Amino acid sequence: MLRVENLSTFYDNIQALKDISLQVKEGEIVTLIGANGAGKTTSLLTISGLLRPATGEIYFRGKKINNVPPHDIVKMGISHVPEGRRIFPRLTLKENLYIGAYTRKDKNGLYKDMEMVFDTFPQLRGREKQAAGTLSGGEQQMLAIGRALMSRPRLLLLDEPSMGLAPMIVNEIFRIVEDINRTGTTILLVEQNAQMALSIAHRGYVLETGNIALHDKASSLLQNDEVRKTYLGE
């Protein structure tokens, strides 16, 4: 579904990604793990069109998307849940969800998909008129994911969904991520909690200072001595 080949991205004169290549097959959960500053978030921003690569190619379902504007990438079937959630705090919960569907023209399908979001996140049901900024951190993360789902993505880019959340809420978020994947949405997951990410992923890439240091099945990475020592705290 997604193929990245020899991708390099810069912030001014600082090279954040150094010729990385990766693939995501349809139906998979693939995770990117690594230390802060390794290039995980930059990878997602480049794939979703918010950053332009200096070199390399990005293909989504066989079509090159390097120079496609971000809003057109959403129309093609890629939705991005950014680090820090980035909801619109002064808008209501329902308005945030409608913003997620701004590229769609099928008004009849919006109600059905909003019901799907409330079925997925029952904590949000009945609070449609509540200002999004008054939700708890976990509820805001649920809203951010729900907003992305409103565009009916084929590929969901998830950036640090566990950031700043209590362990119980983290477990709930990752259970829901697995449920979303089981319903047919492919997921590329960036996550600081390597143990949790690898426990639900099919495959994983380890990023180190803009390079891919390791790539393997998630179960194998969980057993890798270097990964266990560096990223799992063992």
GROMACS .gro file of C-alpha atoms in nm:
model
  234
    1MET     CA    1   0.000   0.000   0.000
    2LEU     CA    2   0.281   0.242   0.093
    3ARG     CA    3   0.635   0.234  -0.044
    4VAL     CA    4   0.905   0.480   0.060
    5GLU     CA    5   1.233   0.467  -0.131
    6ASN     CA    6   1.559   0.643  -0.035
    7LEU     CA    7   1.378   0.932   0.133
    8SER     CA    8   1.573   1.229   0.268
    9THR     CA    9   1.415   1.528   0.444
   10PHE     CA   10   1.578   1.842   0.583
   11TYR     CA   11   1.485   2.113   0.833
   12ASP     CA   12   1.678   2.404   0.686
   13ASN     CA   13   2.037   2.268   0.682
   14ILE     CA   14   1.971   1.982   0.925
   15GLN     CA   15   1.910   1.643   0.764
   16ALA     CA   16   1.637   1.464   0.958
   17LEU     CA   17   1.591   1.159   0.730
   18LYS     CA   18   1.883   0.996   0.550
   19ASP     CA   19   1.781   0.781   0.253
   20ILE     CA   20   1.528   0.571   0.441
   21SER     CA   21   1.320   0.302   0.270
   22LEU     CA   22   1.018   0.123   0.412
   23GLN     CA   23   0.701  -0.054   0.307
   24VAL     CA   24   0.355  -0.098   0.455
   25LYS     CA   25   0.138  -0.376   0.315
   26GLU     CA   26  -0.239  -0.357   0.307
   27GLY     CA   27  -0.394  -0.472   0.634
   28GLU     CA   28  -0.078  -0.437   0.840
   29ILE     CA   29   0.014  -0.243   1.151
   30VAL     CA   30   0.372  -0.127   1.100
   31THR     CA   31   0.548   0.066   1.373
   32LEU     CA   32   0.841   0.307   1.373
   33ILE     CA   33   1.030   0.313   1.702
   34GLY     CA   34   1.336   0.506   1.812
   35ALA     CA   35   1.464   0.772   2.046
   36ASN     CA   36   1.351   1.134   2.043
   37GLY     CA   37   1.494   1.306   1.736
   38ALA     CA   38   1.538   0.983   1.542
   39GLY     CA   39   1.311   1.098   1.259
   40LYS     CA   40   0.986   0.918   1.340
   41THR     CA   41   0.755   1.221   1.330
   42THR     CA   42   0.942   1.363   1.030
   43SER     CA   43   0.870   1.040   0.843
   44LEU     CA   44   0.495   1.079   0.894
   45LEU     CA   45   0.497   1.451   0.812
   46THR     CA   46   0.678   1.377   0.486
   47ILE     CA   47   0.444   1.094   0.389
   48SER     CA   48   0.136   1.312   0.453
   49GLY     CA   49   0.278   1.599   0.248
   50LEU     CA   50   0.332   1.846   0.530
   51LEU     CA   51   0.707   1.832   0.464
   52ARG     CA   52   0.862   1.803   0.120
   53PRO     CA   53   1.140   1.546   0.075
   54ALA     CA   54   1.473   1.660  -0.067
   55THR     CA   55   1.527   1.327  -0.243
   56GLY     CA   56   1.354   0.992  -0.272
   57GLU     CA   57   1.011   0.868  -0.370
   58ILE     CA   58   0.683   0.800  -0.189
   59TYR     CA   59   0.422   0.574  -0.351
   60PHE     CA   60   0.071   0.514  -0.221
   61ARG     CA   61  -0.116   0.230  -0.389
   62GLY     CA   62   0.128   0.253  -0.680
   63LYS     CA   63   0.095   0.628  -0.735
   64LYS     CA   64   0.378   0.868  -0.663
   65ILE     CA   65   0.268   1.130  -0.408
   66ASN     CA   66   0.588   1.330  -0.345
   67ASN     CA   67   0.448   1.658  -0.472
   68VAL     CA   68   0.080   1.601  -0.398
   69PRO     CA   69  -0.070   1.869  -0.165
   70PRO     CA   70  -0.168   1.742   0.181
   71HIS     CA   71  -0.544   1.790   0.128
   72ASP     CA   72  -0.526   1.580  -0.189
   73ILE     CA   73  -0.332   1.311  -0.004
   74VAL     CA   74  -0.624   1.296   0.240
   75LYS     CA   75  -0.863   1.253  -0.054
   76MET     CA   76  -0.647   0.966  -0.180
   77GLY     CA   77  -0.698   0.779   0.149
   78ILE     CA   78  -0.425   0.879   0.396
   79SER     CA   79  -0.520   1.040   0.729
   80HIS     CA   80  -0.270   1.169   0.983
   81VAL     CA   81  -0.328   1.185   1.360
   82PRO     CA   82  -0.049   1.426   1.462
   83GLU     CA   83   0.167   1.424   1.770
   84GLY     CA   84  -0.002   1.622   2.046
   85ARG     CA   85  -0.350   1.554   1.901
   86ARG     CA   86  -0.396   1.905   1.750
   87ILE     CA   87  -0.771   1.918   1.799
   88PHE     CA   88  -0.956   2.251   1.768
   89PRO     CA   89  -1.018   2.329   2.138
   90ARG     CA   90  -1.280   2.603   2.095
   91LEU     CA   91  -1.490   2.402   1.852
   92THR     CA   92  -1.731   2.137   1.972
   93LEU     CA   93  -1.659   1.770   1.958
   94LYS     CA   94  -1.905   1.733   1.668
   95GLU     CA   95  -1.750   2.023   1.476
   96ASN     CA   96  -1.407   1.861   1.510
   97LEU     CA   97  -1.545   1.541   1.362
   98TYR     CA   98  -1.704   1.726   1.071
   99ILE     CA   99  -1.368   1.890   0.997
  100GLY     CA  100  -1.225   1.541   0.956
  101ALA     CA  101  -1.475   1.484   0.676
  102TYR     CA  102  -1.418   1.812   0.493
  103THR     CA  103  -1.302   1.638   0.172
  104ARG     CA  104  -1.616   1.426   0.147
  105LYS     CA  105  -1.927   1.504  -0.056
  106ASP     CA  106  -2.151   1.216   0.059
  107LYS     CA  107  -2.355   1.389   0.329
  108ASN     CA  108  -2.568   1.080   0.386
  109GLY     CA  109  -2.260   0.883   0.485
  110LEU     CA  110  -2.142   1.135   0.744
  111TYR     CA  111  -2.409   1.045   1.002
  112LYS     CA  112  -2.328   0.675   0.963
  113ASP     CA  113  -1.956   0.735   1.009
  114MET     CA  114  -2.012   0.963   1.306
  115GLU     CA  115  -2.211   0.683   1.466
  116MET     CA  116  -1.919   0.451   1.390
  117VAL     CA  117  -1.686   0.691   1.575
  118PHE     CA  118  -1.919   0.696   1.877
  119ASP     CA  119  -1.943   0.317   1.869
  120THR     CA  120  -1.562   0.300   1.865
  121PHE     CA  121  -1.526   0.563   2.138
  122PRO     CA  122  -1.840   0.537   2.356
  123GLN     CA  123  -1.686   0.787   2.602
  124LEU     CA  124  -1.755   1.059   2.343
  125ARG     CA  125  -2.120   0.978   2.282
  126GLY     CA  126  -2.367   1.236   2.412
  127ARG     CA  127  -2.102   1.507   2.432
  128GLU     CA  128  -2.130   1.636   2.076
  129LYS     CA  129  -2.185   1.998   2.186
  130GLN     CA  130  -1.902   2.003   2.442
  131ALA     CA  131  -1.600   2.220   2.363
  132ALA     CA  132  -1.318   1.987   2.261
  133GLY     CA  133  -1.067   2.171   2.479
  134THR     CA  134  -1.257   2.069   2.794
  135LEU     CA  135  -1.213   1.696   2.726
  136SER     CA  136  -0.954   1.495   2.917
  137GLY     CA  137  -0.626   1.406   2.747
  138GLY     CA  138  -0.743   1.055   2.669
  139GLU     CA  139  -1.073   1.181   2.530
  140GLN     CA  140  -0.892   1.434   2.314
  141GLN     CA  141  -0.677   1.153   2.173
  142MET     CA  142  -0.992   0.954   2.097
  143LEU     CA  143  -1.139   1.259   1.926
  144ALA     CA  144  -0.822   1.309   1.719
  145ILE     CA  145  -0.837   0.949   1.598
  146GLY     CA  146  -1.212   0.976   1.536
  147ARG     CA  147  -1.160   1.294   1.335
  148ALA     CA  148  -0.909   1.109   1.114
  149LEU     CA  149  -1.148   0.817   1.068
  150MET     CA  150  -1.417   1.053   0.937
  151SER     CA  151  -1.226   1.080   0.608
  152ARG     CA  152  -1.256   0.702   0.561
  153PRO     CA  153  -0.879   0.644   0.532
  154ARG     CA  154  -0.721   0.340   0.371
  155LEU     CA  155  -0.399   0.422   0.562
  156LEU     CA  156  -0.394   0.582   0.908
  157LEU     CA  157  -0.076   0.756   1.027
  158LEU     CA  158  -0.070   0.761   1.408
  159ASP     CA  159   0.193   0.974   1.585
  160GLU     CA  160   0.252   0.905   1.954
  161PRO     CA  161  -0.106   0.816   2.055
  162SER     CA  162   0.003   0.728   2.411
  163MET     CA  163   0.181   1.057   2.483
  164GLY     CA  164   0.090   1.203   2.821
  165LEU     CA  165  -0.180   0.947   2.899
  166ALA     CA  166  -0.230   0.731   3.208
  167PRO     CA  167  -0.140   0.361   3.165
  168MET     CA  168  -0.504   0.249   3.179
  169ILE     CA  169  -0.598   0.491   2.901
  170VAL     CA  170  -0.294   0.384   2.697
  171ASN     CA  171  -0.414   0.023   2.709
  172GLU     CA  172  -0.758   0.133   2.592
  173ILE     CA  173  -0.616   0.341   2.304
  174PHE     CA  174  -0.404   0.053   2.179
  175ARG     CA  175  -0.695  -0.190   2.204
  176ILE     CA  176  -0.895   0.047   1.985
  177VAL     CA  177  -0.605   0.079   1.738
  178GLU     CA  178  -0.611  -0.300   1.700
  179ASP     CA  179  -0.988  -0.290   1.649
  180ILE     CA  180  -0.955  -0.023   1.379
  181ASN     CA  181  -0.696  -0.238   1.202
  182ARG     CA  182  -0.920  -0.545   1.220
  183THR     CA  183  -1.197  -0.355   1.041
  184GLY     CA  184  -0.967  -0.307   0.742
  185THR     CA  185  -0.765   0.011   0.802
  186THR     CA  186  -0.390  -0.018   0.749
  187ILE     CA  187  -0.184   0.163   1.015
  188LEU     CA  188   0.163   0.318   1.029
  189LEU     CA  189   0.230   0.385   1.397
  190VAL     CA  190   0.496   0.605   1.554
  191GLU     CA  191   0.525   0.536   1.924
  192GLN     CA  192   0.769   0.608   2.208
  193ASN     CA  193   0.631   0.312   2.406
  194ALA     CA  194   0.818   0.050   2.205
  195GLN     CA  195   0.691  -0.243   2.411
  196MET     CA  196   0.329  -0.152   2.349
  197ALA     CA  197   0.383  -0.069   1.981
  198LEU     CA  198   0.565  -0.392   1.902
  199SER     CA  199   0.307  -0.596   2.093
  200ILE     CA  200   0.032  -0.497   1.845
  201ALA     CA  201   0.233  -0.447   1.524
  202HIS     CA  202   0.303  -0.698   1.249
  203ARG     CA  203   0.640  -0.546   1.157
  204GLY     CA  204   0.865  -0.272   1.288
  205TYR     CA  205   1.142  -0.037   1.182
  206VAL     CA  206   1.398   0.104   1.427
  207LEU     CA  207   1.508   0.459   1.343
  208GLU     CA  208   1.837   0.598   1.472
  209THR     CA  209   1.936   0.958   1.387
  210GLY     CA  210   1.752   0.954   1.058
  211ASN     CA  211   1.861   0.607   0.950
  212ILE     CA  212   1.680   0.275   0.962
  213ALA     CA  213   1.898   0.061   1.186
  214LEU     CA  214   1.676  -0.249   1.203
  215HIS     CA  215   1.372  -0.393   1.028
  216ASP     CA  216   1.201  -0.718   1.123
  217LYS     CA  217   0.881  -0.882   1.235
  218ALA     CA  218   0.756  -0.712   1.551
  219SER     CA  219   0.777  -1.039   1.745
  220SER     CA  220   1.143  -1.075   1.646
  221LEU     CA  221   1.225  -0.716   1.744
  222LEU     CA  222   1.072  -0.783   2.085
  223GLN     CA  223   1.327  -1.060   2.130
  224ASN     CA  224   1.623  -0.867   1.987
  225ASP     CA  225   1.881  -0.807   2.259
  226GLU     CA  226   1.978  -0.461   2.133
  227VAL     CA  227   1.616  -0.349   2.106
  228ARG     CA  228   1.538  -0.486   2.451
  229LYS     CA  229   1.833  -0.304   2.602
  230THR     CA  230   1.793   0.030   2.420
  231TYR     CA  231   1.416   0.069   2.381
  232LEU     CA  232   1.251  -0.168   2.627
  233GLY     CA  233   1.457  -0.075   2.933
  234GLU     CA  234   1.584  -0.428   2.997
   0.00000   0.00000   0.00000
